[in-house]
Amino acid sequence: MPSSPLVARIAPHMWEEPPISGTKGSGAIFFSGCTMKCIYCQNFEISADNFGVQIDARTLAEEYKRLEDMGVHNIDLISATQFLPEILRSFEIYKPKIPIVYNCGGYERVETLRALDGIVDIYLPDFKYSDDNLGKEYSGVENYVETATDALREMLRQTGRLTLNEEGIANSGVLVRHLVLPNHTKNSIGVLNILKENFGDEITVSLMGQYIPHGKAVNHPKLDRKITKREYNKVLDHLIDLELDGFAQELKSADECFIPLWNYKKE
């Protein structure tokens, strides 16, 4: 990645969780690149192929203001870690009056997150795996479980549990996503157990059923299909049994129509 951000899309986004997108949308900024290399990433054109337009911190700050003026509920920074120095500079130029969302894969250093303390209002991380071997095989990362757990603990330290305003829109806190993978209900149940054991009632979970094979997963013997209703319900039942607070995505979300167009153009 270059030192200045590569962005693939900047626009209101209606397909996040209800407290994030609300009725007016989230002000989504999709950055190119990622801290992980998930072989099934639905955004692989930007996470792996580096599609995007290079902009500087001032232009980024101007985009915050433009989105804010459009009436979005928040500024949603999606996979931004690799550009953190310029992003920090952008907030010195302009800090929006609406919440800042840090939307990431959960594989973050605590030191990185501490640089965002006082800037980010809402953390929206994934928690993908309960097995380090899956993290290495599917996402090319080492020591996933401990790294993601430590990162989540730091996020909670900064913002606390998820809080909503009177309209049901998130003001602050942490909302943890977990994507159910085909043939891997054991992994998903393990993730929910980790979240419950480490964070209890402080955590809010978004259980996602939108998996569609993309990238290298198209030809993978375990990842080459959508999840079944039976698989999803097995994980959902465990979420309910653990009494974890959160959201459950409808399986009809597993549709390519929900993948954004990468059409950002610098004027």
mmCIF file of C-alpha atoms in Angstrom:
data_model
loop_
_atom_site.group_PDB
_atom_site.id
_atom_site.type_symbol
_atom_site.label_atom_id
_atom_site.label_comp_id
_atom_site.label_asym_id
_atom_site.label_seq_id
_atom_site.Cartn_x
_atom_site.Cartn_y
_atom_site.Cartn_z
ATOM 1 C CA MET A 1 0.000 0.000 0.000
ATOM 2 C CA PRO A 2 1.134 3.580 -0.631
ATOM 3 C CA SER A 3 1.391 6.040 2.229
ATOM 4 C CA SER A 4 -1.711 7.938 1.046
ATOM 5 C CA PRO A 5 -5.066 6.135 1.123
ATOM 6 C CA LEU A 6 -6.475 4.228 -1.810
ATOM 7 C CA VAL A 7 -10.271 4.430 -1.784
ATOM 8 C CA ALA A 8 -12.708 2.441 -3.911
ATOM 9 C CA ARG A 9 -16.043 3.932 -2.882
ATOM 10 C CA ILE A 10 -17.328 6.850 -0.785
ATOM 11 C CA ALA A 11 -21.105 7.020 -0.490
ATOM 12 C CA PRO A 12 -24.079 6.526 1.843
ATOM 13 C CA HIS A 13 -24.435 2.815 2.554
ATOM 14 C CA MET A 14 -27.720 1.185 3.598
ATOM 15 C CA TRP A 15 -26.564 -2.393 4.171
ATOM 16 C CA GLU A 16 -24.867 -2.294 7.542
ATOM 17 C CA GLU A 17 -26.631 -3.389 10.744
ATOM 18 C CA PRO A 18 -29.828 -1.437 11.617
ATOM 19 C CA PRO A 19 -28.185 0.765 14.295
ATOM 20 C CA ILE A 20 -25.385 1.657 11.872
ATOM 21 C CA SER A 21 -27.257 2.287 8.606
ATOM 22 C CA GLY A 22 -30.526 3.414 10.174
ATOM 23 C CA THR A 23 -32.854 5.246 7.792
ATOM 24 C CA LYS A 24 -30.342 7.666 6.253
ATOM 25 C CA GLY A 25 -27.405 5.356 5.668
ATOM 26 C CA SER A 26 -23.875 5.107 6.940
ATOM 27 C CA GLY A 27 -21.245 7.355 5.369
ATOM 28 C CA ALA A 28 -19.119 4.495 4.077
ATOM 29 C CA ILE A 29 -15.535 4.917 2.932
ATOM 30 C CA PHE A 30 -14.165 1.682 1.450
ATOM 31 C CA PHE A 31 -10.365 1.598 1.566
ATOM 32 C CA SER A 32 -8.266 -0.728 -0.590
ATOM 33 C CA GLY A 33 -6.118 -3.383 1.027
ATOM 34 C CA CYS A 34 -6.611 -5.170 4.332
ATOM 35 C CA THR A 35 -4.731 -6.491 7.377
ATOM 36 C CA MET A 36 -5.866 -10.012 6.385
ATOM 37 C CA LYS A 37 -5.901 -12.131 3.228
ATOM 38 C CA CYS A 38 -9.209 -13.980 3.467
ATOM 39 C CA ILE A 39 -9.547 -16.318 0.502
ATOM 40 C CA TYR A 40 -13.339 -15.842 0.521
ATOM 41 C CA CYS A 41 -13.485 -12.032 0.760
ATOM 42 C CA GLN A 42 -16.519 -10.642 -1.077
ATOM 43 C CA ASN A 43 -14.610 -7.396 -1.629
ATOM 44 C CA PHE A 44 -11.530 -9.113 -3.057
ATOM 45 C CA GLU A 45 -11.265 -6.610 -5.932
ATOM 46 C CA ILE A 46 -10.283 -3.946 -3.421
ATOM 47 C CA SER A 47 -8.869 -6.010 -0.544
ATOM 48 C CA ALA A 48 -6.494 -8.070 -2.718
ATOM 49 C CA ASP A 49 -6.304 -6.429 -6.161
ATOM 50 C CA ASN A 50 -5.646 -2.911 -4.804
ATOM 51 C CA PHE A 51 -8.314 -1.220 -6.898
ATOM 52 C CA GLY A 52 -8.820 2.397 -5.885
ATOM 53 C CA VAL A 53 -8.043 6.071 -6.298
ATOM 54 C CA GLN A 54 -5.244 7.604 -4.243
ATOM 55 C CA ILE A 55 -6.218 10.656 -2.182
ATOM 56 C CA ASP A 56 -4.583 12.703 0.557
ATOM 57 C CA ALA A 57 -5.639 13.556 4.106
ATOM 58 C CA ARG A 58 -7.217 16.879 3.096
ATOM 59 C CA THR A 59 -9.374 15.265 0.418
ATOM 60 C CA LEU A 60 -10.414 12.616 2.906
ATOM 61 C CA ALA A 61 -11.438 15.313 5.388
ATOM 62 C CA GLU A 62 -13.466 17.015 2.661
ATOM 63 C CA GLU A 63 -15.245 13.740 1.990
ATOM 64 C CA TYR A 64 -16.186 13.461 5.681
ATOM 65 C CA LYS A 65 -17.814 16.868 5.438
ATOM 66 C CA ARG A 66 -19.590 16.000 2.181
ATOM 67 C CA LEU A 67 -21.059 12.829 3.655
ATOM 68 C CA GLU A 68 -22.019 14.625 6.855
ATOM 69 C CA ASP A 69 -23.846 17.289 4.824
ATOM 70 C CA MET A 70 -25.779 14.501 3.065
ATOM 71 C CA GLY A 71 -27.315 13.568 6.414
ATOM 72 C CA VAL A 72 -25.732 10.154 7.056
ATOM 73 C CA HIS A 73 -25.766 8.804 10.611
ATOM 74 C CA ASN A 74 -22.002 8.267 10.876
ATOM 75 C CA ILE A 75 -18.682 8.098 9.055
ATOM 76 C CA ASP A 76 -17.860 4.432 8.449
ATOM 77 C CA LEU A 77 -14.136 3.720 7.858
ATOM 78 C CA ILE A 78 -13.978 0.272 6.244
ATOM 79 C CA SER A 79 -10.622 -1.595 6.350
ATOM 80 C CA ALA A 80 -8.640 1.554 7.096
ATOM 81 C CA THR A 81 -5.759 0.341 9.281
ATOM 82 C CA GLN A 82 -3.114 0.262 6.552
ATOM 83 C CA PHE A 83 -3.594 4.024 6.079
ATOM 84 C CA LEU A 84 -3.815 5.015 9.724
ATOM 85 C CA PRO A 85 -1.206 7.848 9.733
ATOM 86 C CA GLU A 86 -3.027 9.767 6.963
ATOM 87 C CA ILE A 87 -6.393 9.023 8.532
ATOM 88 C CA LEU A 88 -5.233 10.489 11.832
ATOM 89 C CA ARG A 89 -4.075 13.587 9.946
ATOM 90 C CA SER A 90 -7.448 13.850 8.217
ATOM 91 C CA PHE A 91 -9.205 14.147 11.571
ATOM 92 C CA GLU A 92 -6.837 16.949 12.564
ATOM 93 C CA ILE A 93 -8.132 18.805 9.493
ATOM 94 C CA TYR A 94 -11.810 18.060 10.093
ATOM 95 C CA LYS A 95 -13.554 16.036 12.817
ATOM 96 C CA PRO A 96 -17.199 15.317 11.936
ATOM 97 C CA LYS A 97 -19.929 16.000 14.478
ATOM 98 C CA ILE A 98 -21.418 12.553 13.844
ATOM 99 C CA PRO A 99 -20.011 9.262 15.213
ATOM 100 C CA ILE A 100 -16.916 7.680 13.657
ATOM 101 C CA VAL A 101 -17.181 3.940 12.962
ATOM 102 C CA TYR A 102 -14.049 1.787 12.659
ATOM 103 C CA ASN A 103 -15.069 -1.200 10.552
ATOM 104 C CA CYS A 104 -12.347 -3.868 10.495
ATOM 105 C CA GLY A 105 -11.523 -7.564 10.372
ATOM 106 C CA GLY A 106 -10.687 -7.703 14.079
ATOM 107 C CA TYR A 107 -7.027 -8.587 13.472
ATOM 108 C CA GLU A 108 -5.555 -5.423 14.984
ATOM 109 C CA ARG A 109 -2.674 -4.551 17.273
ATOM 110 C CA VAL A 110 -3.635 -2.989 20.583
ATOM 111 C CA GLU A 111 -1.028 -0.270 19.916
ATOM 112 C CA THR A 112 -2.822 0.626 16.676
ATOM 113 C CA LEU A 113 -6.186 0.870 18.400
ATOM 114 C CA ARG A 114 -4.772 3.093 21.136
ATOM 115 C CA ALA A 115 -3.893 5.657 18.466
ATOM 116 C CA LEU A 116 -7.648 5.857 17.746
ATOM 117 C CA ASP A 117 -8.685 6.369 21.370
ATOM 118 C CA GLY A 118 -10.865 9.479 21.547
ATOM 119 C CA ILE A 119 -11.422 9.526 17.771
ATOM 120 C CA VAL A 120 -13.478 6.399 17.132
ATOM 121 C CA ASP A 121 -16.948 6.256 18.686
ATOM 122 C CA ILE A 122 -18.103 2.860 17.387
ATOM 123 C CA TYR A 123 -16.003 -0.218 16.680
ATOM 124 C CA LEU A 124 -17.427 -2.694 14.163
ATOM 125 C CA PRO A 125 -14.931 -5.602 14.109
ATOM 126 C CA ASP A 126 -15.253 -9.140 12.832
ATOM 127 C CA PHE A 127 -14.439 -12.086 15.035
ATOM 128 C CA LYS A 128 -13.860 -14.768 12.418
ATOM 129 C CA TYR A 129 -12.275 -17.796 14.027
ATOM 130 C CA SER A 130 -12.087 -19.830 17.218
ATOM 131 C CA ASP A 131 -9.272 -21.920 15.725
ATOM 132 C CA ASP A 132 -5.881 -20.383 14.886
ATOM 133 C CA ASN A 133 -5.355 -22.993 12.182
ATOM 134 C CA LEU A 134 -8.375 -21.667 10.277
ATOM 135 C CA GLY A 135 -7.029 -18.137 10.636
ATOM 136 C CA LYS A 136 -3.789 -19.203 9.019
ATOM 137 C CA GLU A 137 -5.388 -21.357 6.302
ATOM 138 C CA TYR A 138 -8.217 -19.022 5.283
ATOM 139 C CA SER A 139 -6.857 -15.565 6.129
ATOM 140 C CA GLY A 140 -3.076 -15.892 6.138
ATOM 141 C CA VAL A 141 -2.666 -14.677 9.728
ATOM 142 C CA GLU A 142 -0.958 -16.075 12.814
ATOM 143 C CA ASN A 143 -2.345 -16.235 16.344
ATOM 144 C CA TYR A 144 -5.785 -14.964 15.302
ATOM 145 C CA VAL A 145 -7.778 -15.832 18.425
ATOM 146 C CA GLU A 146 -5.508 -14.102 20.957
ATOM 147 C CA THR A 147 -4.928 -11.113 18.671
ATOM 148 C CA ALA A 148 -8.640 -10.567 18.015
ATOM 149 C CA THR A 149 -9.540 -11.103 21.677
ATOM 150 C CA ASP A 150 -6.967 -8.566 22.862
ATOM 151 C CA ALA A 151 -8.112 -6.103 20.200
ATOM 152 C CA LEU A 152 -11.744 -6.486 21.207
ATOM 153 C CA ARG A 153 -10.863 -5.944 24.852
ATOM 154 C CA GLU A 154 -9.146 -2.657 23.931
ATOM 155 C CA MET A 155 -12.124 -1.556 21.825
ATOM 156 C CA LEU A 156 -14.446 -2.153 24.762
ATOM 157 C CA ARG A 157 -12.112 -0.295 27.089
ATOM 158 C CA GLN A 158 -12.329 2.757 24.852
ATOM 159 C CA THR A 159 -16.026 2.866 24.025
ATOM 160 C CA GLY A 160 -17.868 0.467 26.317
ATOM 161 C CA ARG A 161 -20.891 -1.543 25.265
ATOM 162 C CA LEU A 162 -23.114 -0.507 22.371
ATOM 163 C CA THR A 163 -25.430 2.412 23.145
ATOM 164 C CA LEU A 164 -28.287 3.655 20.958
ATOM 165 C CA ASN A 165 -30.136 6.959 20.764
ATOM 166 C CA GLU A 166 -33.902 7.328 20.985
ATOM 167 C CA GLU A 167 -34.200 6.466 17.280
ATOM 168 C CA GLY A 168 -32.264 3.208 17.662
ATOM 169 C CA ILE A 169 -29.100 4.555 16.005
ATOM 170 C CA ALA A 170 -25.722 3.736 17.547
ATOM 171 C CA ASN A 171 -23.972 6.513 19.454
ATOM 172 C CA SER A 172 -20.985 4.573 20.736
ATOM 173 C CA GLY A 173 -19.727 1.137 21.672
ATOM 174 C CA VAL A 174 -18.751 -2.151 20.057
ATOM 175 C CA LEU A 175 -20.748 -4.362 17.700
ATOM 176 C CA VAL A 176 -18.966 -7.629 16.843
ATOM 177 C CA ARG A 177 -19.689 -9.396 13.560
ATOM 178 C CA HIS A 178 -19.352 -13.085 12.892
ATOM 179 C CA LEU A 179 -19.797 -14.561 9.422
ATOM 180 C CA VAL A 180 -20.957 -18.185 9.423
ATOM 181 C CA LEU A 181 -18.935 -20.231 6.909
ATOM 182 C CA PRO A 182 -20.209 -23.388 5.183
ATOM 183 C CA ASN A 183 -19.068 -26.628 6.840
ATOM 184 C CA HIS A 184 -17.809 -24.693 9.869
ATOM 185 C CA THR A 185 -20.592 -24.503 12.460
ATOM 186 C CA LYS A 186 -18.095 -25.799 15.066
ATOM 187 C CA ASN A 187 -15.926 -22.742 14.423
ATOM 188 C CA SER A 188 -18.899 -20.391 14.777
ATOM 189 C CA ILE A 189 -20.069 -21.997 18.012
ATOM 190 C CA GLY A 190 -16.511 -21.692 19.308
ATOM 191 C CA VAL A 191 -16.444 -17.975 18.444
ATOM 192 C CA LEU A 192 -19.682 -17.370 20.349
ATOM 193 C CA ASN A 193 -18.261 -19.250 23.338
ATOM 194 C CA ILE A 194 -15.115 -17.101 23.292
ATOM 195 C CA LEU A 195 -17.173 -13.920 23.177
ATOM 196 C CA LYS A 196 -19.396 -15.046 26.038
ATOM 197 C CA GLU A 197 -16.538 -16.285 28.229
ATOM 198 C CA ASN A 198 -14.392 -13.183 27.752
ATOM 199 C CA PHE A 199 -16.929 -10.383 27.503
ATOM 200 C CA GLY A 200 -20.283 -11.658 28.756
ATOM 201 C CA ASP A 201 -23.070 -9.112 28.615
ATOM 202 C CA GLU A 202 -20.724 -6.296 27.511
ATOM 203 C CA ILE A 203 -20.729 -7.504 23.932
ATOM 204 C CA THR A 204 -23.301 -7.135 21.164
ATOM 205 C CA VAL A 205 -23.097 -9.664 18.337
ATOM 206 C CA SER A 206 -24.139 -9.475 14.698
ATOM 207 C CA LEU A 207 -24.562 -13.000 13.327
ATOM 208 C CA MET A 208 -24.142 -12.931 9.557
ATOM 209 C CA GLY A 209 -25.450 -15.412 6.995
ATOM 210 C CA GLN A 210 -24.485 -13.542 3.846
ATOM 211 C CA TYR A 211 -21.625 -15.814 2.795
ATOM 212 C CA ILE A 212 -21.167 -16.240 -0.969
ATOM 213 C CA PRO A 213 -18.072 -17.928 -2.456
ATOM 214 C CA HIS A 214 -15.653 -15.349 -3.853
ATOM 215 C CA GLY A 215 -12.006 -15.230 -4.829
ATOM 216 C CA LYS A 216 -10.136 -18.473 -4.202
ATOM 217 C CA ALA A 217 -13.083 -19.895 -2.254
ATOM 218 C CA VAL A 218 -14.997 -20.551 -5.478
ATOM 219 C CA ASN A 219 -12.940 -23.712 -6.002
ATOM 220 C CA HIS A 220 -12.381 -24.608 -2.339
ATOM 221 C CA PRO A 221 -13.960 -27.955 -1.362
ATOM 222 C CA LYS A 222 -15.326 -26.609 1.942
ATOM 223 C CA LEU A 223 -16.110 -23.010 0.988
ATOM 224 C CA ASP A 224 -17.575 -23.325 -2.513
ATOM 225 C CA ARG A 225 -21.246 -22.893 -1.556
ATOM 226 C CA LYS A 226 -23.598 -20.751 0.514
ATOM 227 C CA ILE A 227 -24.457 -21.865 4.020
ATOM 228 C CA THR A 228 -27.593 -23.911 4.567
ATOM 229 C CA LYS A 229 -30.556 -22.926 6.703
ATOM 230 C CA ARG A 230 -29.736 -25.820 8.998
ATOM 231 C CA GLU A 231 -26.157 -24.590 9.499
ATOM 232 C CA TYR A 232 -27.265 -21.052 10.222
ATOM 233 C CA ASN A 233 -30.026 -22.086 12.636
ATOM 234 C CA LYS A 234 -27.596 -24.297 14.552
ATOM 235 C CA VAL A 235 -25.357 -21.295 15.226
ATOM 236 C CA LEU A 236 -28.296 -18.968 15.856
ATOM 237 C CA ASP A 237 -29.717 -21.383 18.446
ATOM 238 C CA HIS A 238 -26.376 -21.325 20.258
ATOM 239 C CA LEU A 239 -26.353 -17.524 20.231
ATOM 240 C CA ILE A 240 -29.781 -17.594 21.888
ATOM 241 C CA ASP A 241 -28.763 -20.293 24.374
ATOM 242 C CA LEU A 242 -25.794 -18.171 25.464
ATOM 243 C CA GLU A 243 -28.134 -15.180 25.870
ATOM 244 C CA LEU A 244 -25.836 -12.982 23.833
ATOM 245 C CA ASP A 245 -27.391 -9.693 22.808
ATOM 246 C CA GLY A 246 -27.367 -8.831 19.127
ATOM 247 C CA PHE A 247 -28.723 -9.155 15.617
ATOM 248 C CA ALA A 248 -29.279 -12.057 13.241
ATOM 249 C CA GLN A 249 -29.073 -11.481 9.503
ATOM 250 C CA GLU A 250 -31.629 -13.002 7.156
ATOM 251 C CA LEU A 251 -30.226 -15.639 4.790
ATOM 252 C CA LYS A 252 -31.640 -13.779 1.795
ATOM 253 C CA SER A 253 -28.746 -11.344 2.361
ATOM 254 C CA ALA A 254 -26.519 -13.926 0.662
ATOM 255 C CA ASP A 255 -26.944 -12.190 -2.669
ATOM 256 C CA GLU A 256 -24.391 -10.445 -4.864
ATOM 257 C CA CYS A 257 -26.737 -7.467 -5.252
ATOM 258 C CA PHE A 258 -25.563 -6.328 -1.802
ATOM 259 C CA ILE A 259 -21.931 -6.023 -2.908
ATOM 260 C CA PRO A 260 -21.210 -2.322 -3.612
ATOM 261 C CA LEU A 261 -19.990 -0.907 -6.904
ATOM 262 C CA TRP A 262 -16.366 0.246 -6.710
ATOM 263 C CA ASN A 263 -16.933 3.525 -8.482
ATOM 264 C CA TYR A 264 -15.167 6.265 -6.539
ATOM 265 C CA LYS A 265 -13.701 8.888 -8.822
ATOM 266 C CA LYS A 266 -11.616 11.817 -7.661
ATOM 267 C CA GLU A 267 -13.028 15.002 -9.144
#
